[in-house]
Coordinates of C-alpha atoms in Angstrom, one line a residue:
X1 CA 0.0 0.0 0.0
X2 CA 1.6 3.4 -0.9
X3 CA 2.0 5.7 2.6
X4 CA 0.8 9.1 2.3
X5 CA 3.7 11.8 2.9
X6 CA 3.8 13.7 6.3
X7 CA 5.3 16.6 6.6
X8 CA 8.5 17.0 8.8
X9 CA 10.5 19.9 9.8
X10 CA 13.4 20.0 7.7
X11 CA 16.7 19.6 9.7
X12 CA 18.9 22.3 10.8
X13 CA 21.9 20.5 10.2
X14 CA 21.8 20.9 6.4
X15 CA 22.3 24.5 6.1
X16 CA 25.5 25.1 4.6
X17 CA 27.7 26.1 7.2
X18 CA 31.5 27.0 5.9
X19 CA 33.7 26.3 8.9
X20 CA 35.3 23.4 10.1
X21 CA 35.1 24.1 13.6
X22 CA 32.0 22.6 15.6
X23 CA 29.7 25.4 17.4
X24 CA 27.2 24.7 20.4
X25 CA 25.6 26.2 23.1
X26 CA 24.1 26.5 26.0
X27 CA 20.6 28.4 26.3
X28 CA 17.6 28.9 29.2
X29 CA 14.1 28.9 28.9
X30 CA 11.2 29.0 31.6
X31 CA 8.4 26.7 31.9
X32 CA 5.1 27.8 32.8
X33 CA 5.7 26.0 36.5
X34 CA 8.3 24.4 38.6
X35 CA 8.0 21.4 38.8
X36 CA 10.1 17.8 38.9
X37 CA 9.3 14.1 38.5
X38 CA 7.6 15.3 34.8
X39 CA 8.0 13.6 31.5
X40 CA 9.0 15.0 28.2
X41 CA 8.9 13.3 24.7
X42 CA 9.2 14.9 21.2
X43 CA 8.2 14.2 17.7
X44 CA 9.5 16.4 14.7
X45 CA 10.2 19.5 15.5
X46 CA 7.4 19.4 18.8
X47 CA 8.7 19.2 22.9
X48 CA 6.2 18.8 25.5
X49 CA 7.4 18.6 29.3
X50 CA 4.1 17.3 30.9
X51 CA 3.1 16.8 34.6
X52 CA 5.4 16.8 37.8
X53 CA 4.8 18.5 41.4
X54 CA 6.3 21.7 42.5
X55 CA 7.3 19.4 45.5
X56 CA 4.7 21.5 48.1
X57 CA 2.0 21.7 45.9
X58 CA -1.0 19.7 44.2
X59 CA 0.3 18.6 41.0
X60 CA -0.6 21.0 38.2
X61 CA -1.5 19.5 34.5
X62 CA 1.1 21.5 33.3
X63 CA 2.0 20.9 29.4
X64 CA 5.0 23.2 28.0
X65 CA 4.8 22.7 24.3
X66 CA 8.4 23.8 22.5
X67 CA 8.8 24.4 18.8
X68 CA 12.3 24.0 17.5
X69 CA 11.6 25.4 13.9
X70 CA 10.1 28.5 15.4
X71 CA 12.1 28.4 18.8
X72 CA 9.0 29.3 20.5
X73 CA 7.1 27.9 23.9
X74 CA 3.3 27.4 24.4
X75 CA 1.6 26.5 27.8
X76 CA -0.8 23.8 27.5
X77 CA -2.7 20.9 29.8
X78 CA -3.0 17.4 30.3
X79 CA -6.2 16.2 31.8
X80 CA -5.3 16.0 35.0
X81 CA -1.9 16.8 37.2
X82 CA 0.3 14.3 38.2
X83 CA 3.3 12.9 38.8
X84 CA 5.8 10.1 38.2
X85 CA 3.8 9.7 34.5
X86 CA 5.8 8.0 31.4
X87 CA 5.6 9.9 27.5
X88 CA 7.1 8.4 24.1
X89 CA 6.2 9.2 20.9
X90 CA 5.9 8.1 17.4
X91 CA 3.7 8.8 14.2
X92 CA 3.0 12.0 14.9
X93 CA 1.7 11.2 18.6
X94 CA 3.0 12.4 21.5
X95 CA 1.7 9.9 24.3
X96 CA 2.0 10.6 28.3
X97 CA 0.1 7.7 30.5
X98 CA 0.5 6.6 34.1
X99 CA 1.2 8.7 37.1
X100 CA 0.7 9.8 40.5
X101 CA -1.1 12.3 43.1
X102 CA 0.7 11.6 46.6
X103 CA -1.8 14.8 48.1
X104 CA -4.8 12.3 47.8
X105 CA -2.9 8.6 47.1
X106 CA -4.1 7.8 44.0
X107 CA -2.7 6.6 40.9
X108 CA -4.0 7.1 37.7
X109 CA -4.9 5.3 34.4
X110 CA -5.1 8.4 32.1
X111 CA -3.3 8.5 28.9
X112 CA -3.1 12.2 27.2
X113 CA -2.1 11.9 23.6
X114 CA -0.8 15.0 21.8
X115 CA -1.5 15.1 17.7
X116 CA 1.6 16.6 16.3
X117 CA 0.1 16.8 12.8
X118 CA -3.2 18.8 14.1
X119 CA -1.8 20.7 17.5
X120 CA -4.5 19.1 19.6
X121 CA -5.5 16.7 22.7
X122 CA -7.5 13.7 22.8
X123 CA -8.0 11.8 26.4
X124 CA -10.3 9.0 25.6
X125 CA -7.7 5.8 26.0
X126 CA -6.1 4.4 29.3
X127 CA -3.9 2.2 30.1
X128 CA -5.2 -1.2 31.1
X129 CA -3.6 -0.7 35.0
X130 CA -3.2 2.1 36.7
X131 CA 0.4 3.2 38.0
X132 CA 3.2 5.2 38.2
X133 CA 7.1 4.6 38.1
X134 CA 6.4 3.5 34.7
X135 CA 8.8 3.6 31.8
X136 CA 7.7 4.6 28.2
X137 CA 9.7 3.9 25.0
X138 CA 8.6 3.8 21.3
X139 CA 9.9 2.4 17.9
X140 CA 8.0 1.8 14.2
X141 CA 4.8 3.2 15.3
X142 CA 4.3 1.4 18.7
X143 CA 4.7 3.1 21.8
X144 CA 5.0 0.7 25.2
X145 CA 4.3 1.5 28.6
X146 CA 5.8 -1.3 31.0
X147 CA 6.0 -1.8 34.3
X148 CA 5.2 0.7 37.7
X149 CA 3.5 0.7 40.7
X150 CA -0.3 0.2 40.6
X151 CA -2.5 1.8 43.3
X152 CA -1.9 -0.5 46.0
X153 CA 2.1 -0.5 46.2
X154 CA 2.3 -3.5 44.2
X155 CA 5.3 -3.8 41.7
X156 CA 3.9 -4.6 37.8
X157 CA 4.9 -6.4 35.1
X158 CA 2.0 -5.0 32.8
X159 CA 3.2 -3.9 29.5
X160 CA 0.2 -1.5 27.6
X161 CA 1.5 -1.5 23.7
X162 CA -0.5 1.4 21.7
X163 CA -0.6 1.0 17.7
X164 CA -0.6 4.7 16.6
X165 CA -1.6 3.3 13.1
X166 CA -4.6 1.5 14.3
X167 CA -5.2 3.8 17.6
X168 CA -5.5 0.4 19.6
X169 CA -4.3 -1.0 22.5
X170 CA -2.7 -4.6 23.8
X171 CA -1.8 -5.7 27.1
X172 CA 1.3 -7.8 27.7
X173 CA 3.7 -8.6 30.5
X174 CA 7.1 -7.7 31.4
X175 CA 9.2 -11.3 32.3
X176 CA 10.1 -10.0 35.9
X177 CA 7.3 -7.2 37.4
X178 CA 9.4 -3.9 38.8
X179 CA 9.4 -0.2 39.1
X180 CA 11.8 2.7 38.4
X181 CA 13.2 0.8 35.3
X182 CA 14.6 2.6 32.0
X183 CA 13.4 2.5 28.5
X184 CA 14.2 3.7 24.9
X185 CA 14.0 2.0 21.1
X186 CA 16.3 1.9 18.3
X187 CA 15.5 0.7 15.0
X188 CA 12.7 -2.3 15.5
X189 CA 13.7 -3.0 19.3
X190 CA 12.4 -1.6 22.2
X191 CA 14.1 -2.1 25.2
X192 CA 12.9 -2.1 29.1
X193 CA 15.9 -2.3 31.6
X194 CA 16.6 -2.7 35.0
X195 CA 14.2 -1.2 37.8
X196 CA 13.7 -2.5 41.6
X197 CA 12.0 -5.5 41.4
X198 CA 9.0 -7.1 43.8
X199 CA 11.2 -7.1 46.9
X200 CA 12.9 -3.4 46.5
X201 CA 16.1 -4.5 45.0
X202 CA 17.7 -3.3 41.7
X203 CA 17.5 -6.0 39.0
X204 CA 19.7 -6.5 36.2
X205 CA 16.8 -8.1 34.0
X206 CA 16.4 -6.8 30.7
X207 CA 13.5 -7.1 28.3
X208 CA 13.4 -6.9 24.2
X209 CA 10.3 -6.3 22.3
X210 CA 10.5 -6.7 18.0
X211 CA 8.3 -4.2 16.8
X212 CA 9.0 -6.0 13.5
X213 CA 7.8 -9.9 15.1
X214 CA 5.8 -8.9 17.9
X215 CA 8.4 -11.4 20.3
X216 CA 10.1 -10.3 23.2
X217 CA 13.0 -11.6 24.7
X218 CA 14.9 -11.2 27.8
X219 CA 18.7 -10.5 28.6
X220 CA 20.5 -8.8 31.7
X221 CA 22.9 -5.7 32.5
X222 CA 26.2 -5.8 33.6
X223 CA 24.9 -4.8 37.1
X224 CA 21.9 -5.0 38.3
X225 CA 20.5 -1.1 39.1
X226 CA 17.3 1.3 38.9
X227 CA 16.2 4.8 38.4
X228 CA 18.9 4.7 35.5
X229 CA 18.7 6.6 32.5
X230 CA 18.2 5.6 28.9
X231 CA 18.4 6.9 25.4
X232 CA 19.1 5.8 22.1
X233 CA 22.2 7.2 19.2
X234 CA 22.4 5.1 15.8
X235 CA 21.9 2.1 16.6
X236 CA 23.0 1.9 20.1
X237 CA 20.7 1.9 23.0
X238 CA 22.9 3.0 26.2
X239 CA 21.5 2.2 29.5
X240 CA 23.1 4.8 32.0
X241 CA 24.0 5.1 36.0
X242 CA 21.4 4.1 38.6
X243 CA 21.5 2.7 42.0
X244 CA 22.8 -0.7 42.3
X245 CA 22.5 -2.9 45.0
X246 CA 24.0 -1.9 48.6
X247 CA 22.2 1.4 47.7
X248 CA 25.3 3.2 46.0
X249 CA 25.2 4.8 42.8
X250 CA 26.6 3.2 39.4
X251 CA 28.4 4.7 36.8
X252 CA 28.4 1.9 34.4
X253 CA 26.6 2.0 30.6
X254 CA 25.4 -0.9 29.7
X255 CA 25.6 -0.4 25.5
X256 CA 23.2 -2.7 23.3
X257 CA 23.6 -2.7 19.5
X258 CA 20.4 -3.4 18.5
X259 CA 22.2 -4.6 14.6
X260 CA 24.8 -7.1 16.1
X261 CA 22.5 -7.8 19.0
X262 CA 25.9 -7.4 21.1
X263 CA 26.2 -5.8 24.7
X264 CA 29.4 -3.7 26.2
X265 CA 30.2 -2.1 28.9
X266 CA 31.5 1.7 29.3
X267 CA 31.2 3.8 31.9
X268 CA 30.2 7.9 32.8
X269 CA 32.7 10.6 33.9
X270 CA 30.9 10.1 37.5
X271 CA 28.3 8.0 39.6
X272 CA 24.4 9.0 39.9
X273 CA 21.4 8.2 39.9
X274 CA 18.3 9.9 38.7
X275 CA 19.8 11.5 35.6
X276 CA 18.2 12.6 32.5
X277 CA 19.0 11.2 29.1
X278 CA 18.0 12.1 25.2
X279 CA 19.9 11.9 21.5
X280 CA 20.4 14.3 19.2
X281 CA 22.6 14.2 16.1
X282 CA 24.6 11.6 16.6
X283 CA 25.3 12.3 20.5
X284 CA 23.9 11.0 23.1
X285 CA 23.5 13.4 26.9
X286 CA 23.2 11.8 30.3
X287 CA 22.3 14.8 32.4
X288 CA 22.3 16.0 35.9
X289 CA 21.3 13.4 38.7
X290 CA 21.8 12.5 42.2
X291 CA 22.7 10.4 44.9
X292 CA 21.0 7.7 46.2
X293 CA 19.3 9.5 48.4
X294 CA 18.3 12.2 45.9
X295 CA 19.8 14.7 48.2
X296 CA 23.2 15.6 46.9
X297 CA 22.3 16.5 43.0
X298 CA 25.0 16.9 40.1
X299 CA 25.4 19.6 37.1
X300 CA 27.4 16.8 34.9
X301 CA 26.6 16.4 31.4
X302 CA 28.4 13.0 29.9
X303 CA 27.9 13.5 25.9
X304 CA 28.8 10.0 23.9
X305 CA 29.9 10.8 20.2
X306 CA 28.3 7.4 18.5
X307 CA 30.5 8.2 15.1
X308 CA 33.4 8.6 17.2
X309 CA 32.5 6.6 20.2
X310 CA 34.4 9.2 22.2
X311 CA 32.9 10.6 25.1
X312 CA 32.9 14.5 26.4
X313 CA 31.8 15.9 29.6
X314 CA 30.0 19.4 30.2
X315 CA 28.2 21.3 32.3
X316 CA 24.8 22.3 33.3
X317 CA 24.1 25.9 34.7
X318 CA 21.5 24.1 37.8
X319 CA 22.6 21.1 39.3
X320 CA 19.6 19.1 39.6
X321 CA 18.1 15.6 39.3
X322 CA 14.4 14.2 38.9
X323 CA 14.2 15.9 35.6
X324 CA 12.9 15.4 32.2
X325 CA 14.8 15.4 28.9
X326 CA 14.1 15.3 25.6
X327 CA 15.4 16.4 22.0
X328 CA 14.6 17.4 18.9
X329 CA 16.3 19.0 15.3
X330 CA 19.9 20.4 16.4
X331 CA 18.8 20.7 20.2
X332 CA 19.0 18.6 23.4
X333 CA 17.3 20.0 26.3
X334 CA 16.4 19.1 30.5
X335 CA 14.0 20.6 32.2
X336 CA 12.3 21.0 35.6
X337 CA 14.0 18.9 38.7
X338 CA 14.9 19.6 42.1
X339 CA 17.8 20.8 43.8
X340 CA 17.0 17.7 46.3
X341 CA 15.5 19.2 48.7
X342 CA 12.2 21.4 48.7
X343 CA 13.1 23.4 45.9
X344 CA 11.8 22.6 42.3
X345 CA 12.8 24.4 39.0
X346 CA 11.1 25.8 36.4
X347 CA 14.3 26.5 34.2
X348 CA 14.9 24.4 30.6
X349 CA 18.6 23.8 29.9
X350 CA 19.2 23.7 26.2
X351 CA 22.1 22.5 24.3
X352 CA 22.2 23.5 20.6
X353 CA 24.8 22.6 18.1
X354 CA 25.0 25.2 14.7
X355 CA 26.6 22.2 12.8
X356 CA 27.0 18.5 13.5
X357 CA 30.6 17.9 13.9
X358 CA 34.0 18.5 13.4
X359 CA 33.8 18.6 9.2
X360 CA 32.6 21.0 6.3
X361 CA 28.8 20.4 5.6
X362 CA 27.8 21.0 2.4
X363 CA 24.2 20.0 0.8
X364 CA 25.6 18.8 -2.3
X365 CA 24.0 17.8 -5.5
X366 CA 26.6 16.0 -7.8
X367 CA 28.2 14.3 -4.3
X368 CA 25.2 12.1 -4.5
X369 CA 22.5 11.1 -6.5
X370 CA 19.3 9.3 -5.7
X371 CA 16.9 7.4 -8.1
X372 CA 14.1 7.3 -7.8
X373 CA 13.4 10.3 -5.6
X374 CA 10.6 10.5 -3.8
X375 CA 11.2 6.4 -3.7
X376 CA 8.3 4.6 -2.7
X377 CA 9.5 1.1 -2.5
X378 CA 13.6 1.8 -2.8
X379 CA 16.1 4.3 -3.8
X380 CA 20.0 3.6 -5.5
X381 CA 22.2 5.8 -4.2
X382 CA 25.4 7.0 -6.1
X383 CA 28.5 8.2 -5.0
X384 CA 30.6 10.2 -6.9
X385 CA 34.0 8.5 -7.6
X386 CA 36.1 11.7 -6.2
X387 CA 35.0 10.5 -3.1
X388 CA 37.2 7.6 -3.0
X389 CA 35.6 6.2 0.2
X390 CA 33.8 6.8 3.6
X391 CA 30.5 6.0 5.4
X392 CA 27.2 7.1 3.9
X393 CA 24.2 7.0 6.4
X394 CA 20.5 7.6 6.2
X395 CA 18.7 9.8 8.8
X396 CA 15.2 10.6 9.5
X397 CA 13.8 13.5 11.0
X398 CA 14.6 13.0 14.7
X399 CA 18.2 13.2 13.6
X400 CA 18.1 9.4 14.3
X401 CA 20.4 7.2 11.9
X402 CA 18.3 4.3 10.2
X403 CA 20.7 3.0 7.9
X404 CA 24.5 3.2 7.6
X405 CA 27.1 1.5 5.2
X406 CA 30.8 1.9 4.6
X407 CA 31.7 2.4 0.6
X408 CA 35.0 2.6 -1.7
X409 CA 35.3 3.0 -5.3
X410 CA 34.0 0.1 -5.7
X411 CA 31.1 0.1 -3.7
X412 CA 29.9 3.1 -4.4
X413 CA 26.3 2.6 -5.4
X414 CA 23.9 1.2 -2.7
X415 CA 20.3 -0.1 -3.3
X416 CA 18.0 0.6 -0.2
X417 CA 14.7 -0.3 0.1
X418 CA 12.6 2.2 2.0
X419 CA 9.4 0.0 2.5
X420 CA 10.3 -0.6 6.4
X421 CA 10.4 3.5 6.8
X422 CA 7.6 5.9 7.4
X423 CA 6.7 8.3 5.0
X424 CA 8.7 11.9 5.4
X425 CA 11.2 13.4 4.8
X426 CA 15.0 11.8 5.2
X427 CA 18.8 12.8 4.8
X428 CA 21.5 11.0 2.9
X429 CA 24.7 11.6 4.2
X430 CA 28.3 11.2 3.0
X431 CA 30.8 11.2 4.6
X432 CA 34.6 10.9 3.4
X433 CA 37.7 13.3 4.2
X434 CA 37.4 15.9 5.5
X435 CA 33.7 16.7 4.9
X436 CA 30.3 15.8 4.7
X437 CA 27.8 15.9 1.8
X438 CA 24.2 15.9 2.6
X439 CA 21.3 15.3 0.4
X440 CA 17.4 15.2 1.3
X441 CA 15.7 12.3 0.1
X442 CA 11.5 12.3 0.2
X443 CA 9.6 8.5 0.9
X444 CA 6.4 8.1 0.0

């Protein structure tokens, strides 16, 4: 069946930029409360930070929407304030679900679900258990939420899988039940990891889900930890910090090719716990985080270079852990937290790179050619000879890489077939020397 074209912010990273030295910042923005314990998730060029507590306060449905074409903020609502809620997104859907009122001890069931495509709310699914301390994680056009703790303490192993094609929902099961576990997807798999388990303690179990087969299977982590952060770059998923058992804090990344299906092991700049993760443009951020405890919080930023494998450390302006974080175009942002103690913040942290690396980018047409373009079914992509060899990689929108091939002179045209990719708008991109060519390829 031919897929009908969305339309997708076209990525900053292909403006020409004639330098070969890499530019980023750091930037602030407010959101309309302070809060921590929120959620963010993005899709195209949308952000939404949804839910949290100001820490002495009712929990306000609080929904800051960002716009990274426009680099504007709008204030918004869910349908009802709480915290300790899980978001993902896919197919123009952002999805929050889950979550928790402590002021009146309940634990919800709502699921808010923000249309990308049409700027608007719609409230009428649930999740088949209420809970909180959930983890959400999308890839394809599924979105999961697994795990938590439902309304009477226990820990759950319920796994809610939303079709955004079909607008239905499943209900499945996690192989070990636990709460405070991490989640992201990369490519077809989705991966829940970690978590403390029925008796409090941090488990190393890991589950897989195939978007493409529907199966799941189940693997562990190095070291067994919860309230750990996750995100996805290429196609690694990287499974971050945590507490581990003895109640210390980890530094150990737990990296899963999702390709290879191979696990290593690597490790932050420091140990903590409650840290924020997202990917943007090839780089993947573990931010902030605490102890423990949650009372001694951290301003370190470790940034992992997936086409260099090379990690950096910066810095964040505000310490603070129980965040959210989330990214989208040529910008990686946390917001909201606490200082660990009774103070929560309302401040955004944004991290923006004006190119994508250390290289001359140049949208090129006579670099590469594709045929067909828009491809429906597949495209051939040619190389031109000059280039004598490199690494050409496909990415779509969310500045994730779904494809990626080494090539020399004699490999220099590649058939790919573009069946397995939603409709939009994608980037080819070269790279060889000293530079990189880019060239914008449309599915249908």
């Amino acid at each position: 069946m031919k897929k009908t074209l969305k339309r997708i912010s076209i990525l900053t990273f292909l403006i020409i930029i004639n330098t070969q030295v890499s530019f980023s910042q750091w930037s602030t923005a407010t959101l309309s409360a302070s809060r921590s314990l929120l959620a963010a998730a993005s899709y195209g060029d949308k952000c939404i930070f949804a839910g949290g507590i100001g820490l002495i306060s009712i929990p306000p449905p609080a929904a800051d929407i960002y716009n990274a074409t426009f680099n504007t903020w709008s204030a918004s609502s869910i349908s009802h304030g709480r915290t300790s809620l899980a978001a993902a997104a896919a197919n123009n859907k952002i999805v929050f679900a889950g979550g928790a009122n402590a002021w009146i001890l309940s634990v919800y069931d709502y699921v808010d679900i923000y249309h990308t495509d049409s700027n608007f709310w719609s409230t009428t699914a649930t999740l088949s258990v209420p809970r909180e301390r959930l983890a959400a994680a999308s890839a394809g056009t599924r979105i999961l939420f697994a795990g938590g703790l439902d309304a009477n303490s226990l820990v759950s192993n319920v796994v809610d899988i939303y079709s955004t094609t079909t607008n239905s929902w499943i209900a499945w099961q996690l192989s070990q039940p636990r709460y405070s576990l991490c989640a992201t997807g990369a490519g077809n798999k989705i991966v829940f990891a970690g978590g403390y388990n029925s008796n409090g303690t941090p488990s190393n179990v890991v589950d897989i889900y195939d978007v493409t087969t529907g199966m799941w299977t189940a693997t562990t982590l190095s070291e067994a930890r919860a309230d750990a952060a996750a995100t996805a770059v290429g196609n690694k998923i990287l499974i971050a910090g945590g507490v581990k058992v003895g109640n210390a804090v980890s530094k150990v990344v737990d990296i899963y090719d999702v390709v290879t299906n191979t696990w290593t092991v690597d490790s932050l700049s420091s140990p903590r716990a409650n840290l924020s993760g997202a990917s943007v443009l090839g780089r993947a951020f573990f931010a902030g985080g605490s102890d423990a405890a949650g009372t001694t919080v951290y301003k370190t930023v470790d940034i992992f270079n997936d086409n260099t494998g090379v990690w950096t450390t910066d810095s964040l302006t505000t310490a603070r852990a129980y965040g959210a974080a989330t990214a989208s175009q040529n910008i990686f942002m946390i917001g909201g937290g606490s200082n660990g103690g009774f103070t929560a913040y309302n401040s955004v942290e944004m991290y923006t790179f004006n190119n994508t690396g250390l290289h001359q980018i140049i949208d090129n047409n006579s670099a590469i050619q594709l045929s067909p373009n828009p491809a429906t079914s597949f495209v051939e992509i040619k190389i031109n000879s000059s280039i004598q060899s490199g690494t050409l990689e496909i990415i779509n929108a969310l500045g994730a890489i779904v494809f990626t091939k080494n090539f020399n002179q004699e490999t220099n045209a590649i058939n790919f077939t573009t069946e397995n990719l939603s409709a939009g708008i994608y980037f080819v991109r070269v790279s060889g020397g000293e530079k990189l060519f880019n060239k914008k390829l449309i599915v249908e």
